[in-house]
Amino acid sequence: MSTISTLKRLILLFVLVEQLRQRGYDPNPILIWKRKVGLNAEVAKIGKFDYLLAFLKPPYSDLRGSKEELMKNRENCLKRFDVILKKSPVELWCDDLAAFSVAFKKIEDDEQKELASIAESRREEKKSRQDSDSDDAPKPSAKKANLRFN
């Protein structure tokens, strides 16, 4: 959108606002309605007829960037579609099988790492238990007590 068309829209908006003032319209009828109904109306800086500034921005201006992105995405999809059309069903199946094998191998490796860490933690736990049990073991220099209960 060019600067000239933006300037034209701005001038048109100011002319419209002036006509609304001359005819006695409320500057923000939505805010006034909310206050009458009892809803929590925002008392933020809302100048006279500021809500009309939204009309300056055309609705399609946000779509320009997304249009370019969609066009790139479309090109990528068409390329992938062409590649798929050129392959035979057997080649497609082999490609899917290869992708599955890679994913399955990754899952298996993750499970093996998890099992190894569990086994390591169990070994450390067992070792710590043995160390604590050795504190309770009798010392070699200790004498045997002969206790008799009648």
XYZ file of N, CA, C and O in Angstrom:
600
model
N 0.854 -1.160 0.000
C 0.000 0.000 0.000
C 0.904 1.228 0.000
O 1.809 1.357 0.807
N 0.667 2.124 -0.899
C 1.532 3.287 -1.043
C 1.186 4.354 -0.017
O 0.128 4.343 0.613
N 2.106 5.296 0.105
C 1.922 6.383 1.055
C 0.771 7.290 0.625
O 0.038 7.818 1.463
N 0.604 7.440 -0.668
C -0.465 8.306 -1.177
C -1.834 7.747 -0.811
O -2.705 8.474 -0.332
N -2.009 6.440 -0.996
C -3.309 5.862 -0.664
C -3.549 5.897 0.841
O -4.684 6.071 1.290
N -2.495 5.766 1.633
C -2.645 5.876 3.085
C -3.052 7.298 3.450
O -3.924 7.511 4.303
N -2.424 8.263 2.797
C -2.761 9.660 3.056
C -4.207 9.955 2.667
O -4.936 10.647 3.401
N -4.649 9.416 1.548
C -6.039 9.596 1.124
C -6.999 9.003 2.143
O -8.020 9.601 2.487
N -6.679 7.814 2.652
C -7.536 7.175 3.649
C -7.592 8.014 4.925
O -8.632 8.150 5.549
N -6.444 8.557 5.323
C -6.387 9.363 6.528
C -7.231 10.627 6.384
O -7.996 10.990 7.295
N -7.119 11.289 5.243
C -7.924 12.488 4.991
C -9.407 12.124 4.995
O -10.233 12.839 5.592
N -9.761 11.036 4.350
C -11.145 10.590 4.316
C -11.660 10.312 5.729
O -12.790 10.671 6.076
N -10.816 9.709 6.559
C -11.209 9.404 7.932
C -11.451 10.690 8.717
O -12.436 10.804 9.453
N -10.562 11.673 8.562
C -10.742 12.924 9.286
C -12.001 13.655 8.823
O -12.707 14.252 9.633
N -12.289 13.624 7.545
C -13.519 14.245 7.035
C -14.735 13.529 7.627
O -15.701 14.161 8.058
N -14.665 12.199 7.675
C -15.762 11.412 8.239
C -15.967 11.736 9.711
O -17.108 11.919 10.173
N -14.871 11.837 10.476
C -14.964 12.154 11.899
C -15.578 13.542 12.088
O -16.426 13.746 12.969
N -15.185 14.477 11.277
C -15.741 15.835 11.386
C -17.244 15.834 11.106
O -18.018 16.492 11.801
N -17.673 15.064 10.111
C -19.106 14.977 9.809
C -19.866 14.327 10.961
O -20.979 14.753 11.305
N -19.273 13.313 11.574
C -19.922 12.661 12.715
C -20.060 13.633 13.883
O -21.079 13.628 14.589
N -19.062 14.448 14.133
C -19.125 15.436 15.214
C -20.224 16.465 14.931
O -20.968 16.847 15.833
N -20.282 16.936 13.688
C -21.283 17.948 13.330
C -22.702 17.416 13.497
O -23.608 18.151 13.869
N -22.901 16.136 13.247
C -24.237 15.548 13.355
C -24.580 15.136 14.785
O -25.676 14.662 15.057
N -23.593 15.229 15.701
C -23.863 14.967 17.107
C -23.761 13.504 17.517
O -24.336 13.107 18.531
N -23.047 12.692 16.773
C -22.872 11.288 17.147
C -21.903 11.168 18.322
O -20.992 11.982 18.482
N -22.108 10.118 19.128
C -21.209 9.856 20.249
C -19.842 9.429 19.707
O -19.760 8.670 18.741
N -18.775 9.865 20.376
C -17.442 9.524 19.893
C -17.145 8.024 19.950
O -16.476 7.488 19.096
N -17.632 7.339 20.990
C -17.383 5.905 21.100
C -18.654 5.242 21.617
O -18.798 5.012 22.817
N -19.564 4.883 20.738
C -20.850 4.350 21.194
C -20.722 3.017 21.924
O -21.519 2.714 22.807
N -19.722 2.242 21.606
C -19.545 0.938 22.268
C -19.194 1.143 23.734
O -19.751 0.486 24.623
N -18.286 2.075 24.007
C -17.896 2.364 25.386
C -19.083 2.897 26.181
O -19.315 2.486 27.323
N -19.851 3.788 25.592
C -21.030 4.347 26.266
C -22.062 3.249 26.548
O -22.646 3.177 27.629
N -22.275 2.355 25.593
C -23.218 1.248 25.780
C -22.760 0.342 26.913
O -23.562 -0.074 27.753
N -21.447 0.041 26.963
C -20.938 -0.824 28.034
C -21.167 -0.196 29.396
O -21.500 -0.878 30.357
N -20.986 1.124 29.485
C -21.195 1.806 30.764
C -22.671 1.767 31.166
O -22.992 1.600 32.328
N -23.565 1.928 30.199
C -25.007 1.885 30.501
C -25.435 0.509 30.968
O -26.253 0.379 31.871
N -24.906 -0.525 30.330
C -25.284 -1.894 30.663
C -24.665 -2.323 31.996
O -25.182 -3.184 32.687
N -23.531 -1.696 32.355
C -22.900 -2.041 33.618
C -21.696 -2.949 33.444
O -21.174 -3.472 34.421
N -21.258 -3.141 32.233
C -20.058 -3.944 32.014
C -18.832 -3.122 32.362
O -18.868 -1.890 32.362
N -17.753 -3.805 32.667
C -16.501 -3.103 32.944
C -15.971 -2.526 31.645
O -15.412 -3.225 30.827
N -16.157 -1.264 31.474
C -15.704 -0.605 30.251
C -14.273 -0.134 30.443
O -13.926 0.392 31.497
N -13.481 -0.340 29.459
C -12.092 0.106 29.522
C -12.078 1.623 29.454
O -12.674 2.232 28.587
N -11.383 2.216 30.389
C -11.280 3.657 30.399
C -9.897 4.047 29.885
O -9.339 5.067 30.242
N -9.325 3.196 29.061
C -8.017 3.464 28.487
C -8.113 4.684 27.586
O -9.196 5.183 27.306
N -6.975 5.146 27.136
C -6.953 6.353 26.304
C -7.663 6.077 24.987
O -7.097 5.521 24.064
N -8.906 6.434 24.961
C -9.691 6.299 23.738
C -10.117 7.703 23.362
O -10.983 8.295 24.002
N -9.451 8.237 22.375
C -9.784 9.581 21.929
C -11.106 9.561 21.199
O -11.759 8.526 21.042
N -11.501 10.726 20.731
C -12.772 10.798 20.021
C -12.649 10.091 18.684
O -11.800 10.437 17.872
N -13.445 9.132 18.489
C -13.534 8.362 17.237
C -12.235 7.611 16.897
O -11.964 7.341 15.736
N -11.410 7.299 17.910
C -10.165 6.570 17.643
C -10.419 5.160 17.112
O -9.588 4.599 16.414
N -11.535 4.590 17.479
C -11.816 3.237 17.011
C -11.953 3.192 15.495
O -11.818 2.141 14.882
N -12.176 4.325 14.873
C -12.280 4.359 13.414
C -10.923 4.262 12.726
O -10.841 4.013 11.538
N -9.840 4.459 13.492
C -8.503 4.344 12.902
C -8.221 2.939 12.398
O -7.352 2.735 11.557
N -8.950 1.973 12.903
C -8.773 0.597 12.426
C -9.110 0.483 10.947
O -8.616 -0.408 10.260
N -9.904 1.409 10.449
C -10.265 1.360 9.030
C -9.129 1.823 8.126
O -9.172 1.637 6.920
N -8.124 2.469 8.705
C -6.977 2.889 7.898
C -6.181 1.702 7.380
O -5.615 1.737 6.301
N -6.123 0.676 8.175
C -5.336 -0.498 7.814
C -6.228 -1.440 7.016
O -7.205 -1.956 7.540
N -5.890 -1.673 5.776
C -6.733 -2.568 4.986
C -6.622 -4.007 5.490
O -5.560 -4.413 5.979
N -7.690 -4.757 5.402
C -7.675 -6.114 5.948
C -6.708 -7.038 5.224
O -6.259 -8.016 5.782
N -6.376 -6.735 3.991
C -5.500 -7.621 3.241
C -4.023 -7.355 3.496
O -3.174 -8.093 3.031
N -3.663 -6.311 4.252
C -2.253 -5.978 4.446
C -1.524 -7.060 5.247
O -0.342 -7.280 5.042
N -2.205 -7.716 6.162
C -1.574 -8.780 6.932
C -1.354 -10.035 6.098
O -0.553 -10.890 6.456
N -2.070 -10.133 5.009
C -1.998 -11.348 4.203
C -0.824 -11.362 3.238
O -0.516 -12.398 2.668
N -0.162 -10.239 3.044
C 0.939 -10.206 2.083
C 2.063 -11.142 2.490
O 2.545 -11.929 1.686
N 2.491 -11.077 3.734
C 3.563 -11.955 4.214
C 3.129 -13.404 4.206
O 3.886 -14.289 3.807
N 1.909 -13.643 4.642
C 1.447 -15.026 4.686
C 1.224 -15.565 3.282
O 1.374 -16.773 3.051
N 0.897 -14.691 2.333
C 0.736 -15.136 0.950
C 2.061 -15.633 0.399
O 2.125 -16.700 -0.230
N 3.133 -14.894 0.660
C 4.458 -15.318 0.192
C 4.857 -16.637 0.837
O 5.393 -17.524 0.184
N 4.581 -16.762 2.115
C 4.900 -18.002 2.827
C 4.102 -19.176 2.264
O 4.634 -20.272 2.061
N 2.824 -18.929 1.981
C 1.995 -19.984 1.402
C 2.460 -20.369 0.005
O 2.416 -21.552 -0.374
N 2.923 -19.404 -0.768
C 3.419 -19.695 -2.108
C 4.686 -20.554 -2.047
O 4.849 -21.504 -2.824
N 5.585 -20.262 -1.101
C 6.785 -21.086 -0.926
C 6.397 -22.498 -0.498
O 6.941 -23.482 -0.993
N 5.455 -22.572 0.431
C 4.986 -23.877 0.907
C 4.354 -24.665 -0.236
O 4.553 -25.874 -0.354
N 3.611 -23.967 -1.085
C 2.980 -24.610 -2.241
C 4.033 -25.165 -3.187
O 3.922 -26.295 -3.676
N 5.079 -24.382 -3.447
C 6.160 -24.844 -4.324
C 6.826 -26.092 -3.757
O 7.090 -27.052 -4.489
N 7.099 -26.084 -2.456
C 7.726 -27.248 -1.824
C 6.828 -28.471 -1.929
O 7.297 -29.585 -2.211
N 5.543 -28.277 -1.709
C 4.604 -29.403 -1.799
C 4.523 -29.946 -3.227
O 4.460 -31.168 -3.430
N 4.532 -29.046 -4.208
C 4.494 -29.497 -5.594
C 5.758 -30.274 -5.969
O 5.686 -31.276 -6.691
N 6.909 -29.833 -5.475
C 8.156 -30.566 -5.732
C 8.086 -31.965 -5.122
O 8.454 -32.945 -5.762
N 7.630 -32.038 -3.867
C 7.515 -33.343 -3.212
C 6.523 -34.231 -3.953
O 6.735 -35.431 -4.108
N 5.440 -33.640 -4.437
C 4.434 -34.391 -5.186
C 5.023 -34.939 -6.481
O 4.786 -36.097 -6.837
N 5.816 -34.114 -7.170
C 6.460 -34.578 -8.407
C 7.415 -35.730 -8.130
O 7.476 -36.703 -8.897
N 8.158 -35.643 -7.033
C 9.090 -36.718 -6.681
C 8.318 -38.004 -6.407
O 8.707 -39.093 -6.850
N 7.215 -37.892 -5.720
C 6.400 -39.069 -5.400
C 5.801 -39.675 -6.662
O 5.758 -40.900 -6.825
N 5.357 -38.830 -7.580
C 4.778 -39.338 -8.831
C 5.800 -40.100 -9.668
O 5.447 -41.046 -10.374
N 7.062 -39.710 -9.586
C 8.103 -40.346 -10.388
C 8.535 -41.695 -9.825
O 9.144 -42.479 -10.529
N 8.230 -41.956 -8.558
C 8.658 -43.205 -7.928
C 7.605 -44.288 -8.123
O 6.415 -44.029 -8.213
N 8.103 -45.524 -8.159
C 7.194 -46.670 -8.253
C 6.694 -47.015 -6.851
O 7.276 -46.586 -5.855
N 5.636 -47.815 -6.759
C 5.137 -48.212 -5.434
C 6.196 -48.936 -4.601
O 6.255 -48.764 -3.389
N 7.037 -49.742 -5.257
C 8.089 -50.472 -4.536
C 9.098 -49.486 -3.954
O 9.541 -49.630 -2.803
N 9.470 -48.459 -4.720
C 10.415 -47.455 -4.222
C 9.818 -46.673 -3.055
O 10.511 -46.395 -2.059
N 8.547 -46.345 -3.166
C 7.884 -45.650 -2.068
C 7.871 -46.504 -0.806
O 8.115 -46.016 0.303
N 7.596 -47.793 -0.989
C 7.565 -48.702 0.154
C 8.950 -48.799 0.776
O 9.092 -48.775 2.000
N 9.992 -48.904 -0.051
C 11.363 -48.984 0.464
C 11.744 -47.705 1.217
O 12.408 -47.766 2.263
N 11.335 -46.552 0.697
C 11.621 -45.292 1.385
C 10.921 -45.243 2.744
O 11.517 -44.842 3.749
N 9.660 -45.651 2.773
C 8.927 -45.673 4.034
C 9.560 -46.646 5.024
O 9.669 -46.359 6.216
N 10.000 -47.790 4.516
C 10.639 -48.786 5.373
C 11.956 -48.262 5.932
O 12.266 -48.473 7.111
N 12.724 -47.560 5.114
C 13.980 -46.984 5.579
C 13.728 -45.929 6.654
O 14.428 -45.885 7.676
N 12.733 -45.077 6.447
C 12.401 -44.054 7.445
C 11.928 -44.700 8.744
O 12.300 -44.271 9.842
N 11.129 -45.764 8.613
C 10.668 -46.489 9.801
C 11.842 -47.114 10.538
O 11.906 -47.074 11.767
N 12.779 -47.708 9.794
C 13.941 -48.354 10.419
C 14.773 -47.348 11.205
O 15.236 -47.648 12.311
N 14.967 -46.168 10.642
C 15.740 -45.137 11.340
C 15.020 -44.727 12.625
O 15.644 -44.638 13.695
N 13.725 -44.500 12.554
C 12.957 -44.100 13.736
C 12.946 -45.215 14.782
O 13.098 -44.962 15.980
N 12.800 -46.450 14.327
C 12.767 -47.587 15.249
C 14.118 -47.765 15.931
O 14.188 -48.028 17.134
N 15.198 -47.594 15.183
C 16.551 -47.714 15.748
C 16.764 -46.644 16.818
O 17.338 -46.926 17.872
N 16.283 -45.430 16.562
C 16.430 -44.359 17.542
C 15.670 -44.694 18.824
O 16.182 -44.504 19.930
N 14.462 -45.227 18.685
C 13.672 -45.601 19.860
C 14.364 -46.708 20.639
O 14.431 -46.679 21.871
N 14.892 -47.709 19.927
C 15.600 -48.804 20.600
C 16.831 -48.285 21.337
O 17.109 -48.709 22.463
N 17.586 -47.385 20.716
C 18.767 -46.826 21.374
C 18.391 -46.066 22.638
O 19.063 -46.191 23.671
N 17.310 -45.297 22.565
C 16.844 -44.565 23.741
C 16.448 -45.524 24.862
O 16.759 -45.289 26.034
N 15.772 -46.617 24.513
C 15.378 -47.599 25.524
C 16.603 -48.276 26.125
O 16.649 -48.523 27.337
N 17.619 -48.586 25.314
C 18.836 -49.204 25.831
C 19.559 -48.266 26.793
O 20.048 -48.697 27.840
N 19.614 -46.981 26.448
C 20.245 -46.009 27.345
C 19.489 -45.925 28.660
O 20.093 -45.849 29.732
N 18.157 -45.952 28.584
C 17.343 -45.885 29.794
C 17.567 -47.121 30.663
O 17.725 -47.023 31.882
N 17.608 -48.301 30.037
C 17.852 -49.533 30.795
C 19.244 -49.532 31.415
O 19.432 -49.990 32.550
N 20.225 -49.029 30.684
C 21.584 -48.970 31.215
C 21.655 -48.038 32.415
O 22.323 -48.346 33.415
N 20.959 -46.908 32.351
C 20.977 -45.977 33.487
C 20.258 -46.582 34.689
O 20.684 -46.388 35.831
N 19.189 -47.344 34.452
C 18.491 -48.016 35.555
C 19.397 -49.059 36.198
O 19.487 -49.146 37.427
N 20.081 -49.853 35.360
C 20.988 -50.869 35.886
C 22.126 -50.222 36.676
O 22.518 -50.719 37.744
N 22.657 -49.125 36.190
C 23.740 -48.423 36.886
C 23.261 -47.893 38.227
O 23.954 -48.023 39.241
N 22.064 -47.333 38.263
C 21.545 -46.816 39.536
C 21.298 -47.950 40.527
O 21.525 -47.790 41.721
N 20.876 -49.121 40.036
C 20.674 -50.271 40.927
C 22.009 -50.759 41.474
O 22.111 -51.137 42.642
N 23.056 -50.771 40.614
C 24.388 -51.192 41.085
C 24.886 -50.240 42.168
O 25.422 -50.683 43.196
N 24.707 -48.948 41.946
C 25.157 -47.972 42.938
C 24.369 -48.107 44.233
O 24.924 -48.003 45.326
N 23.077 -48.377 44.108
C 22.238 -48.559 45.296
C 22.691 -49.784 46.080
O 22.787 -49.760 47.305
N 22.981 -50.868 45.364
C 23.416 -52.106 46.015
C 24.766 -51.893 46.692
O 24.993 -52.338 47.820
N 25.663 -51.165 46.019
C 26.982 -50.899 46.581
C 26.863 -50.048 47.834
O 27.539 -50.304 48.834
N 25.994 -49.059 47.813
C 25.821 -48.206 48.986
C 25.218 -48.995 50.150
O 25.554 -48.760 51.302
N 24.340 -49.963 49.835
C 23.776 -50.817 50.887
C 24.867 -51.688 51.498
O 24.915 -51.885 52.696
N 25.750 -52.216 50.648
C 26.840 -53.063 51.161
C 27.786 -52.244 52.025
O 28.269 -52.715 53.050
N 28.044 -51.001 51.623
C 28.908 -50.141 52.422
C 28.278 -49.849 53.772
O 28.957 -49.859 54.799
N 26.984 -49.629 53.797
C 26.322 -49.348 55.070
C 26.254 -50.614 55.925
O 26.322 -50.545 57.137
N 26.127 -51.798 55.295
C 26.124 -53.055 56.045
C 27.502 -53.327 56.639
O 27.614 -53.910 57.712
N 28.559 -52.923 55.975
C 29.908 -53.172 56.488
C 30.151 -52.360 57.751
O 30.980 -52.724 58.572
N 29.449 -51.251 57.954
C 29.575 -50.488 59.191
C 29.007 -51.266 60.366
O 29.469 -51.117 61.494
N 28.003 -52.116 60.114
C 27.382 -52.896 61.176
C 28.126 -54.195 61.463
O 27.851 -54.864 62.447
N 29.066 -54.588 60.617
C 29.800 -55.854 60.792
C 30.744 -55.735 62.001
O 31.254 -54.659 62.302
N 30.969 -56.866 62.697
C 31.861 -56.814 63.863
C 33.308 -56.556 63.439
O 33.752 -56.973 62.381
N 34.013 -55.891 64.318
C 35.418 -55.599 64.044
C 36.247 -56.841 64.370
O 35.919 -57.606 65.269
N 37.328 -57.058 63.639
C 38.152 -58.251 63.902
C 38.764 -58.262 65.305
O 39.049 -59.311 65.867
N 38.970 -57.114 65.896
C 39.585 -57.055 67.220
C 38.565 -57.232 68.344
O 38.939 -57.255 69.516
N 37.306 -57.364 68.028
C 36.266 -57.478 69.043
C 36.296 -58.867 69.679
O 36.635 -59.853 69.035
N 35.929 -58.921 70.969
C 35.875 -60.185 71.691
C 34.448 -60.673 71.696
O 33.504 -59.894 71.740
N 34.297 -61.985 71.689
C 32.981 -62.598 71.662
C 32.400 -62.577 73.070
O 33.064 -62.943 74.023
N 31.163 -62.150 73.169
C 30.517 -62.089 74.460
C 29.712 -63.367 74.654
O 28.954 -63.764 73.794
N 29.912 -64.017 75.774
C 29.146 -65.233 76.104
C 28.022 -64.845 77.056
O 28.244 -64.610 78.231
N 26.858 -64.762 76.548
C 25.722 -64.391 77.358
C 24.854 -65.621 77.575
O 24.587 -66.383 76.655
N 24.412 -65.786 78.814
C 23.538 -66.907 79.123
C 22.288 -66.380 79.776
O 22.337 -65.566 80.700
N 21.185 -66.860 79.318
C 19.898 -66.458 79.876
C 19.263 -67.673 80.503
O 19.134 -68.693 79.874
N 18.867 -67.597 81.744
C 18.236 -68.723 82.423
C 16.776 -68.575 82.474
O 16.085 -67.754 82.621
